[in-house]
XYZ file of N, CA and C in Angstrom:
726
model
N 89.398 77.769 110.604
C 90.376 78.494 109.501
C 91.087 77.149 108.709
N 90.664 77.484 107.356
C 91.218 77.028 106.007
C 92.966 76.300 106.729
N 94.048 75.159 106.432
C 94.852 75.160 107.209
C 96.052 75.432 105.616
N 97.260 75.672 106.583
C 97.684 76.763 105.469
C 98.057 76.777 103.661
N 98.588 75.259 103.900
C 98.586 74.461 102.528
C 97.746 73.738 101.756
N 96.362 74.307 102.429
C 95.479 73.706 100.998
C 94.866 75.184 100.899
N 95.744 76.557 101.438
C 95.260 77.971 101.166
C 96.651 78.152 100.260
N 98.058 77.614 99.806
C 98.899 77.915 98.976
C 98.472 77.268 97.622
N 97.266 75.784 98.053
C 96.647 75.304 97.193
C 95.631 76.233 96.079
N 95.327 76.292 96.785
C 94.217 77.513 95.946
C 94.553 78.381 95.258
N 95.733 79.244 96.046
C 95.978 79.905 95.328
C 96.435 79.504 94.532
N 97.316 78.442 94.151
C 97.960 78.255 93.147
C 97.354 78.056 92.053
N 96.248 77.499 92.604
C 94.898 76.917 91.007
C 94.843 78.268 90.677
N 94.512 79.124 91.541
C 93.468 80.032 90.850
C 94.789 80.513 89.673
N 96.002 80.614 89.441
C 96.666 81.012 88.540
C 96.805 80.124 87.154
N 95.828 79.078 87.588
C 95.930 78.634 86.256
C 94.224 78.179 85.490
N 94.942 78.390 84.236
C 93.826 78.069 83.196
C 92.622 79.366 83.491
N 93.411 80.391 83.123
C 93.088 81.668 83.106
C 92.404 82.107 81.938
N 91.973 82.963 81.906
C 91.348 82.974 79.644
C 91.511 84.589 79.943
N 91.550 84.314 79.029
C 92.390 86.138 78.199
C 91.433 87.781 79.203
N 90.219 87.172 79.165
C 89.274 87.757 79.675
C 89.356 88.159 81.171
N 89.393 87.447 81.739
C 89.587 86.100 82.981
C 90.597 86.492 83.649
N 91.009 87.291 84.016
C 93.078 87.359 84.382
C 92.064 87.912 85.819
N 93.609 86.256 87.249
C 93.381 86.989 87.980
C 93.085 88.639 88.868
N 92.617 89.131 89.392
C 92.686 90.200 90.360
C 92.789 90.138 91.666
N 94.149 90.915 92.049
C 94.359 90.124 93.522
C 94.162 92.074 93.736
N 93.256 92.532 94.807
C 93.195 93.420 95.490
C 94.302 93.806 97.073
N 95.339 94.267 96.565
C 96.214 94.876 97.888
C 95.689 95.214 98.836
N 95.352 94.974 100.317
C 94.913 95.150 101.414
C 96.509 96.178 101.796
N 95.426 97.220 102.920
C 97.271 97.423 103.825
C 96.952 97.283 105.453
N 96.106 97.104 105.372
C 96.017 96.526 107.161
C 93.962 95.041 107.390
N 94.249 95.072 108.653
C 93.298 93.999 109.022
C 90.843 95.003 108.355
N 91.567 95.383 108.327
C 89.966 96.585 107.958
C 89.469 96.092 106.321
N 90.060 97.298 106.505
C 90.417 96.922 104.638
C 90.723 95.391 103.803
N 91.391 94.150 105.146
C 91.705 92.478 104.039
C 90.112 92.341 104.053
N 89.346 92.618 105.016
C 88.361 92.327 105.506
C 86.786 92.543 104.297
N 87.281 94.185 103.913
C 86.642 95.155 103.067
C 86.188 93.538 101.798
N 87.541 93.871 100.806
C 88.234 93.310 99.803
C 87.460 91.886 100.140
N 87.705 90.869 101.410
C 86.825 89.397 101.629
C 85.702 89.313 101.048
N 85.117 90.272 101.735
C 83.473 90.963 101.570
C 83.068 90.757 100.071
N 83.684 91.559 99.696
C 83.522 92.109 98.411
C 83.486 90.938 97.401
N 84.272 90.130 97.704
C 84.225 88.081 97.415
C 85.460 88.480 96.703
N 86.845 88.622 96.954
C 87.830 88.289 95.964
C 88.321 87.326 96.399
N 89.124 86.283 95.685
C 89.291 85.538 96.077
C 90.198 85.054 97.156
N 91.073 85.998 96.666
C 92.623 86.254 97.317
C 92.868 87.038 97.259
N 93.719 87.906 98.572
C 94.463 89.566 98.417
C 95.827 89.177 98.230
N 96.670 90.387 97.660
C 98.092 90.354 98.611
C 98.549 91.706 98.609
N 99.440 91.997 99.500
C 99.324 93.447 99.998
C 100.144 93.778 99.306
N 100.792 95.223 99.424
C 101.153 95.556 98.599
C 102.225 97.005 99.794
N 103.255 96.685 99.317
C 104.669 96.890 100.482
C 104.505 98.439 100.769
N 104.000 99.583 99.770
C 104.324 100.502 99.935
C 102.301 101.497 101.089
N 101.751 100.421 100.316
C 100.730 100.743 101.378
C 100.531 100.028 102.879
N 101.094 99.376 102.499
C 101.246 99.005 104.493
C 102.340 99.839 105.129
N 103.404 100.123 104.237
C 104.063 100.834 105.075
C 103.923 102.153 105.636
N 102.245 103.866 103.903
C 101.942 104.093 104.458
C 100.565 103.545 105.288
N 100.185 102.688 105.508
C 99.007 103.073 107.666
C 100.169 102.709 108.669
N 101.661 102.568 108.732
C 102.011 102.293 109.151
C 103.162 103.603 109.380
N 102.529 104.716 108.951
C 104.262 105.665 109.153
C 105.083 106.079 108.018
N 105.189 104.800 107.580
C 106.968 105.325 106.965
C 107.204 105.036 105.270
N 107.620 105.539 104.938
C 108.253 106.031 103.555
C 107.695 104.624 103.079
N 107.783 104.684 102.181
C 108.134 103.295 100.885
C 109.812 103.089 101.179
N 109.655 101.182 101.207
C 111.255 100.672 101.408
C 111.716 101.293 102.535
N 111.098 101.888 103.335
C 111.127 102.311 104.844
C 110.717 101.750 105.749
N 109.834 100.650 105.996
C 109.558 99.336 107.189
C 110.593 98.293 107.660
N 110.426 98.728 108.639
C 111.722 97.796 109.351
C 110.590 96.124 109.411
N 111.586 95.515 109.298
C 110.723 93.638 107.922
C 109.895 93.352 109.368
N 110.269 93.406 110.713
C 109.542 93.644 111.973
C 107.806 94.075 112.165
N 107.537 95.095 111.398
C 107.092 96.153 111.304
C 105.990 95.313 110.576
N 106.624 94.932 109.695
C 105.899 94.145 107.832
C 105.599 93.481 108.031
N 105.999 92.485 108.100
C 105.224 90.758 108.903
C 103.922 91.143 110.204
N 104.471 91.745 110.792
C 103.827 91.106 111.915
C 101.890 91.803 111.109
N 102.761 93.200 110.680
C 100.791 93.760 109.584
C 100.656 92.664 108.511
N 101.103 92.317 107.923
C 101.524 90.672 107.235
C 100.371 89.488 108.174
N 100.816 89.484 109.037
C 100.000 88.340 110.059
C 99.033 89.031 110.662
N 98.837 90.562 110.723
C 97.407 90.446 110.849
C 95.884 90.451 109.791
N 96.433 91.185 108.528
C 95.476 90.563 106.901
C 95.099 89.084 108.068
N 96.528 88.911 107.187
C 96.229 87.271 107.116
C 95.046 86.621 107.983
N 95.414 87.413 109.281
C 94.003 86.695 110.606
C 93.028 86.764 110.926
N 93.213 88.380 109.033
C 91.204 88.587 109.197
C 90.958 88.341 108.917
N 91.109 87.695 107.021
C 90.868 86.995 106.323
C 90.343 85.595 106.090
N 89.517 84.487 105.285
C 89.591 83.027 105.137
C 90.421 83.218 104.163
N 90.238 84.180 102.827
C 91.189 83.862 101.619
C 92.867 83.534 101.384
N 93.574 83.186 100.690
C 94.902 83.727 101.111
C 94.813 84.773 100.395
N 96.182 84.914 101.493
C 96.945 86.617 101.325
C 98.344 85.742 101.038
N 98.906 86.977 99.700
C 100.266 86.607 98.995
C 101.138 88.369 99.948
N 102.218 88.510 100.555
C 103.163 89.275 100.685
C 103.520 90.396 99.522
N 104.133 91.819 99.660
C 104.688 91.889 99.102
C 105.770 92.607 100.011
N 107.238 91.340 100.317
C 107.848 91.688 101.500
C 109.729 92.228 100.298
N 109.595 93.467 99.455
C 109.844 93.950 99.164
C 111.337 92.970 98.316
N 112.563 93.216 98.831
C 113.777 92.616 98.463
C 113.966 91.769 98.774
N 112.984 92.006 100.491
C 113.439 90.058 101.432
C 114.387 90.592 102.438
N 114.737 92.024 102.988
C 114.889 92.558 104.467
C 116.440 92.290 104.313
N 116.791 92.579 103.683
C 118.709 91.531 103.907
C 118.607 89.929 104.199
N 116.823 89.402 104.661
C 117.377 88.105 105.117
C 118.064 86.787 104.066
N 118.353 85.893 104.894
C 118.669 84.743 104.593
C 117.705 83.922 104.274
N 118.140 83.226 102.643
C 115.956 82.341 101.708
C 115.223 81.989 103.309
N 117.040 80.989 103.764
C 115.311 80.251 105.011
C 115.075 81.140 105.156
N 115.258 81.973 106.372
C 115.107 82.889 107.328
C 113.774 84.141 106.720
N 113.651 84.086 105.524
C 112.524 84.734 104.493
C 111.807 83.900 104.785
N 111.766 82.437 104.282
C 110.504 81.872 104.599
C 109.947 81.393 105.667
N 110.955 81.099 106.806
C 110.409 81.225 108.132
C 109.415 82.149 108.525
N 109.686 83.286 107.607
C 108.941 84.992 108.308
C 107.357 84.536 108.307
N 107.089 84.075 106.252
C 106.098 84.866 105.874
C 105.246 83.454 106.241
N 105.809 82.626 106.043
C 105.203 80.811 106.985
C 104.548 81.758 108.217
N 104.984 81.720 109.416
C 104.871 82.343 110.505
C 104.013 83.621 110.433
N 103.904 84.243 109.768
C 102.323 85.086 108.361
C 101.416 84.709 108.202
N 101.740 83.363 108.073
C 100.437 83.351 107.272
C 100.571 83.257 106.669
N 101.947 83.734 105.741
C 101.432 83.819 104.187
C 101.560 82.927 102.828
N 100.453 82.975 101.949
C 101.010 82.026 100.848
C 102.292 82.491 99.410
N 102.186 83.550 99.997
C 103.058 83.220 98.848
C 104.246 85.151 98.557
N 105.303 85.743 98.234
C 105.721 86.348 97.724
C 105.481 87.519 96.629
N 106.409 88.483 97.005
C 107.058 89.893 95.707
C 108.401 89.504 96.615
N 109.481 89.208 95.414
C 110.239 89.645 95.906
C 110.772 90.400 94.098
N 111.737 91.656 94.860
C 112.474 92.663 93.793
C 113.191 92.362 93.047
N 113.805 92.408 91.997
C 115.056 92.474 91.620
C 115.658 93.801 91.817
N 116.233 94.776 92.394
C 116.740 96.216 92.472
C 116.172 96.041 93.885
N 117.457 96.616 94.341
C 118.136 97.568 96.479
C 118.211 98.213 95.647
N 117.420 99.235 96.737
C 117.948 101.069 96.977
C 117.977 101.792 95.635
N 116.991 100.641 94.735
C 116.639 101.408 93.050
C 117.907 100.953 92.161
N 118.011 100.411 93.012
C 119.651 99.668 91.407
C 119.118 97.943 91.282
N 119.056 98.168 90.542
C 118.915 96.397 89.726
C 120.223 95.814 90.121
N 119.791 95.013 90.643
C 120.723 93.465 91.020
C 121.305 93.161 89.792
N 122.296 91.483 90.345
C 122.491 91.080 89.012
C 122.108 89.674 89.261
N 120.605 89.404 87.176
C 119.504 88.452 87.128
C 120.528 87.104 87.994
N 121.227 86.786 87.114
C 122.330 86.119 87.752
C 122.191 85.493 89.137
N 122.632 86.833 89.893
C 122.912 86.338 91.463
C 121.325 86.494 91.946
N 120.242 87.230 91.396
C 119.569 87.400 91.749
C 118.336 86.117 91.488
N 118.627 85.164 90.658
C 118.467 83.921 90.348
C 118.486 82.692 91.209
N 120.135 83.432 92.018
C 120.294 81.910 92.789
C 119.341 82.447 93.834
N 119.734 83.353 94.137
C 118.368 83.643 95.694
C 117.410 83.186 95.787
N 116.532 83.459 94.259
C 115.070 82.865 94.368
C 114.560 81.551 94.545
N 116.672 81.030 93.732
C 116.625 79.274 93.492
C 116.631 79.211 95.136
N 117.106 79.222 95.853
C 117.496 79.154 97.992
C 115.975 79.164 98.475
N 115.153 80.461 97.737
C 114.153 80.071 98.580
C 113.184 79.239 98.586
N 112.762 79.020 96.985
C 112.032 77.700 96.258
C 112.223 76.493 96.806
N 113.918 76.636 97.536
C 114.169 74.600 97.950
C 113.319 75.027 99.341
N 114.153 75.910 100.124
C 114.114 76.746 101.176
C 111.734 76.044 101.863
N 111.143 76.338 100.918
C 109.808 77.042 100.625
C 109.161 75.711 100.661
N 109.791 74.527 99.154
C 109.467 74.106 98.749
C 108.132 74.153 98.490
N 106.284 73.321 97.862
C 105.141 73.831 97.567
C 104.831 74.598 98.517
N 105.671 75.184 99.652
C 104.158 76.074 100.265
C 104.437 77.555 100.057
N 105.357 77.620 99.474
C 104.507 79.465 98.822
C 104.651 80.432 97.563
N 103.881 80.587 97.208
C 103.884 81.356 95.775
C 105.396 81.977 95.307
N 105.826 81.698 94.551
C 107.040 82.989 94.357
C 106.441 84.578 93.507
N 106.250 85.501 93.515
C 106.116 86.290 92.356
C 107.875 86.995 91.936
N 107.779 87.042 91.086
C 109.669 87.079 91.086
C 109.279 88.399 90.170
N 109.537 90.006 91.016
C 109.280 91.138 90.096
C 110.736 91.519 89.481
N 110.121 91.585 87.891
C 111.008 92.958 87.426
C 111.267 93.367 87.411
N 112.693 94.214 87.573
C 112.211 95.593 87.809
C 112.440 96.995 87.024
N 113.569 96.080 85.118
C 113.875 96.585 84.331
C 112.826 98.182 84.119
N 112.064 98.178 83.877
C 110.737 100.037 83.007
C 111.525 100.402 83.873
N 111.336 100.472 85.653
C 111.338 101.069 86.780
C 112.399 101.456 87.404
N 113.191 101.354 86.181
C 114.542 101.128 86.764
C 115.514 101.766 85.330
N 114.696 102.535 84.029
C 114.904 102.495 82.968
C 115.291 102.733 81.862
N 115.309 101.699 81.776
C 115.934 99.668 80.723
C 114.408 99.496 80.109
N 114.431 100.734 78.994
C 112.999 99.450 78.190
C 112.743 99.078 77.702
N 114.561 97.978 77.667
C 114.775 97.613 76.783
C 112.980 96.136 76.849
N 112.256 95.451 76.003
C 111.851 94.402 76.883
C 112.421 92.684 76.975
N 112.878 93.231 76.015
C 114.997 91.970 75.767
C 114.952 91.679 77.557
N 115.312 92.643 77.268
C 116.184 92.649 79.551
C 114.672 92.041 80.106
N 113.822 92.290 79.980
C 113.152 92.481 80.486
C 112.190 90.173 80.448
N 112.696 90.008 79.593
C 112.488 88.634 79.255
C 113.659 87.592 79.371
N 115.107 88.521 79.159
C 116.193 88.047 79.743
C 115.918 87.540 81.697
N 115.769 88.736 81.949
C 115.848 87.962 83.882
C 114.193 86.988 83.781
N 113.620 86.987 82.939
C 112.371 86.615 83.529
C 112.518 85.087 83.095
N 113.002 84.532 82.540
C 113.730 83.300 82.205
C 114.582 82.894 83.131
N 115.446 83.481 83.243
C 116.176 83.208 85.041
C 115.864 82.777 85.797
N 115.179 83.823 86.033
C 113.385 83.741 87.848
C 112.252 82.489 87.571
N 111.928 82.014 86.242
C 111.636 80.861 85.855
C 111.978 79.844 86.385
N 113.230 79.737 86.310
C 114.130 78.274 85.601
C 114.694 78.037 86.560
N 114.898 79.542 88.096
C 115.579 79.435 89.880
C 113.776 78.603 90.902
N 112.426 78.434 89.852
C 111.727 78.079 90.431
C 110.720 78.817 91.053
N 110.443 80.828 89.722
C 109.424 81.280 90.149
C 108.457 80.663 89.775
N 107.115 81.854 90.637
C 106.106 80.729 89.865
C 105.191 81.290 88.951
N 105.925 83.003 89.494
C 104.914 83.996 88.502
C 106.370 85.229 88.730
N 106.081 86.546 87.356
C 106.677 86.123 86.675
C 106.363 88.338 86.682
N 107.132 89.379 87.685
C 106.245 90.715 87.479
C 106.908 92.276 87.207
N 106.608 92.281 85.621
C 107.425 92.938 85.671
C 107.111 94.525 84.953
N 107.166 94.706 86.694
C 105.997 96.416 87.287
C 106.652 97.787 86.228
N 105.709 97.641 85.829
C 105.897 99.540 84.679
C 105.732 99.123 83.140
N 105.634 97.920 83.662
C 105.849 97.926 81.586
C 104.958 98.523 81.511
N 105.139 99.110 79.963
C 104.175 99.861 79.023
C 102.758 98.699 78.776
N 102.171 99.388 78.493
C 100.667 98.280 77.636
C 100.680 98.074 76.532
N 101.652 98.714 75.488
C 101.808 98.657 74.096
C 103.162 96.927 73.940
N 103.737 96.714 75.408
C 105.051 95.373 75.192
C 104.159 94.250 76.173
N 103.357 94.040 76.616
C 102.643 93.449 76.845
C 102.422 92.074 76.379
N 102.142 92.304 74.499
C 102.400 90.929 74.380
C 102.893 89.892 73.751
N 104.613 90.885 73.749
C 105.724 90.601 73.717
C 105.891 89.922 74.982
N 106.019 90.389 75.916
C 106.369 90.098 77.568
C 105.629 88.541 77.255
N 104.447 88.340 77.190
C 103.306 86.433 77.055
C 104.117 86.310 76.207
N 104.833 86.171 75.535
C 104.942 85.881 74.478
C 105.913 84.761 74.522
N 107.152 86.012 75.162
C 108.842 85.177 75.998
C 108.771 84.421 76.876
N 107.657 85.162 78.115
C 108.109 84.511 79.403
C 106.883 83.401 79.395
N 107.522 82.725 79.939
C 107.282 80.697 80.613
C 106.366 81.029 82.329
N 104.678 81.170 81.969
C 104.268 80.899 83.318
C 102.978 82.254 83.378
N 102.419 82.588 84.654
C 101.828 83.140 84.807
C 102.828 84.197 84.702
N 101.985 85.328 85.042
C 102.468 87.147 84.155
C 101.678 88.695 85.305
N 102.256 88.774 85.362
C 101.870 89.624 87.125
C 101.630 90.489 86.370
N 100.499 91.138 86.200
C 101.049 93.352 85.636
C 100.362 93.887 86.520
N 100.707 94.998 86.300
C 100.199 96.076 87.294
C 99.034 97.004 86.491
N 97.856 97.165 87.366
C 97.028 98.382 87.051
C 96.951 99.494 88.032
N 96.538 100.350 86.598
C 96.128 101.860 87.201
C 94.429 102.074 87.605
N 94.486 102.512 89.203
C 92.641 102.447 89.281
C 91.855 104.368 88.194
N 93.016 104.804 87.824
C 92.588 106.079 87.033
C 92.671 105.623 86.024
N 92.040 105.285 84.616
C 93.035 106.380 83.335
C 93.061 105.056 82.688
N 93.802 103.815 83.397
C 94.119 102.975 82.423
C 93.501 102.156 81.947
N 93.873 100.426 81.406
C 93.357 99.206 80.734
C 92.680 99.169 81.797
N 91.150 98.622 81.641
C 90.932 98.031 83.231
C 91.613 96.017 83.263
N 91.563 95.162 84.604
C 91.641 94.136 84.343
C 91.361 93.152 82.972
N 90.769 93.650 82.613
C 89.861 92.479 81.511
C 90.742 92.962 79.867
N 90.633 93.505 79.563
C 92.039 94.330 79.032
C 92.938 94.896 79.193
N 94.127 94.180 80.322
C 94.880 93.573 80.443
C 95.439 92.204 80.670
N 93.516 91.837 80.543
C 94.057 90.530 80.321
C 94.392 89.904 78.884
N 93.327 90.673 78.107
C 93.043 90.847 77.059
C 94.903 91.053 75.425
N 95.648 91.279 76.981
C 97.426 92.543 76.244
C 97.669 90.442 76.354
N 97.831 90.049 78.218
C 98.324 88.190 77.826
C 98.173 88.704 79.578
N 97.721 90.140 80.754
C 98.117 89.695 81.848
C 97.299 88.209 82.396
N 97.939 87.677 83.490
C 97.569 85.978 84.022
C 96.632 86.938 85.147
N 97.692 87.494 86.029
C 96.816 88.385 87.193
C 97.675 90.087 87.705
N 96.030 90.005 87.760
C 96.503 91.906 88.328
C 96.465 92.653 89.211
N 97.408 93.044 89.288
C 97.740 93.919 90.756
C 97.832 95.456 90.526
N 97.120 96.313 92.141
C 96.846 97.538 92.274
C 98.743 98.012 93.284
N 98.696 97.006 93.843
C 100.251 98.382 94.220
C 99.424 98.799 94.961
N 100.123 100.131 95.948
C 99.121 100.929 96.881
C 97.711 101.509 96.381
N 97.371 101.752 95.229
C 96.873 102.414 94.328
C 95.157 102.163 95.379
N 94.734 101.330 95.697
C 93.721 100.956 96.233
C 94.117 102.062 98.490
N 94.886 101.679 98.787
C 95.238 102.486 100.100
C 94.994 104.436 99.851
N 96.056 104.652 98.509
C 96.339 106.246 98.084
C 94.571 106.472 97.890
N 93.741 106.289 97.282
C 92.248 106.635 96.768
C 91.499 106.644 98.084
N 91.890 105.457 98.711
C 90.898 105.368 100.493
C 91.153 106.287 100.980
N 92.700 106.815 101.172
C 93.482 107.968 102.024
C 92.180 109.340 101.496
N 92.966 109.639 100.158
C 91.455 110.282 99.634
C 90.402 110.918 99.972
N 90.312 109.796 100.086
C 88.699 109.660 100.258
C 88.233 110.845 101.818
N 89.062 109.191 102.692
C 89.192 110.017 103.494
C 89.637 111.859 103.538
N 90.501 111.972 103.253
C 90.994 113.084 102.578
C 89.609 114.142 102.676
N 88.082 114.032 101.669
C 87.086 114.616 101.310
C 86.751 114.843 101.943
N 86.148 113.804 102.819
C 85.589 114.014 104.408
C 86.089 114.651 105.367
N 87.384 114.307 105.413
C 88.020 115.325 106.354
C 88.054 116.917 106.460
N 87.807 117.217 105.044
C 87.485 118.980 105.068
C 86.646 119.382 104.290
N 85.562 118.533 104.032
C 83.923 118.992 105.016
C 83.994 119.406 106.355
N 84.553 118.281 107.232
C 83.959 118.549 108.750
C 85.028 119.318 108.940
N 85.970 120.785 108.352
C 86.787 121.372 109.192
C 86.152 122.958 108.372
């Protein structure tokens, strides 16, 4: 296996020098089997979706116990050789040092951290302070993707997302993820946010990764979309067997 630190360097490098028509596409495995399939398909890195992992473990989104989430991430990491970043929601109430230790023990090279808890946006400066503590504890061993939840919490003004992003980048975030941002505001977000920009993509009916890249995305993720698509396909097979 490639040493974890080398995987982190590989993962960071994947975010650099992206051209608009070629964003980094990071599909989301929900277990070891799906991770192997995605690696075999040729993806250079993977990013676990908390909702997809929760579904695979029998929990509602946001209800997975921390121990089970980290164990699931560790199984995914062990199953593949490519770098794996982990969605750890709001950090499960763990102190930054412990959160970093748990991520590194699981073998993750990066993490998503949300700035809302229980559906409520957190104070952006307080969240930036937490990100700074995570950055300090992790050093260069983790790639931190700071999720900005304004759009999914009813705040439609792009300026609010850009303000939060600036605080998070200043705190040491490597990438910013304004989840739920309308495609119409992506060029504005791109112009106002420093560094890599993560954009959520729909599997059906939405812009393609290439189109999102042309609108400003550095990297594209799908949340639990692949897990839900797989479940729907299994349901169709099951229906034919009954």
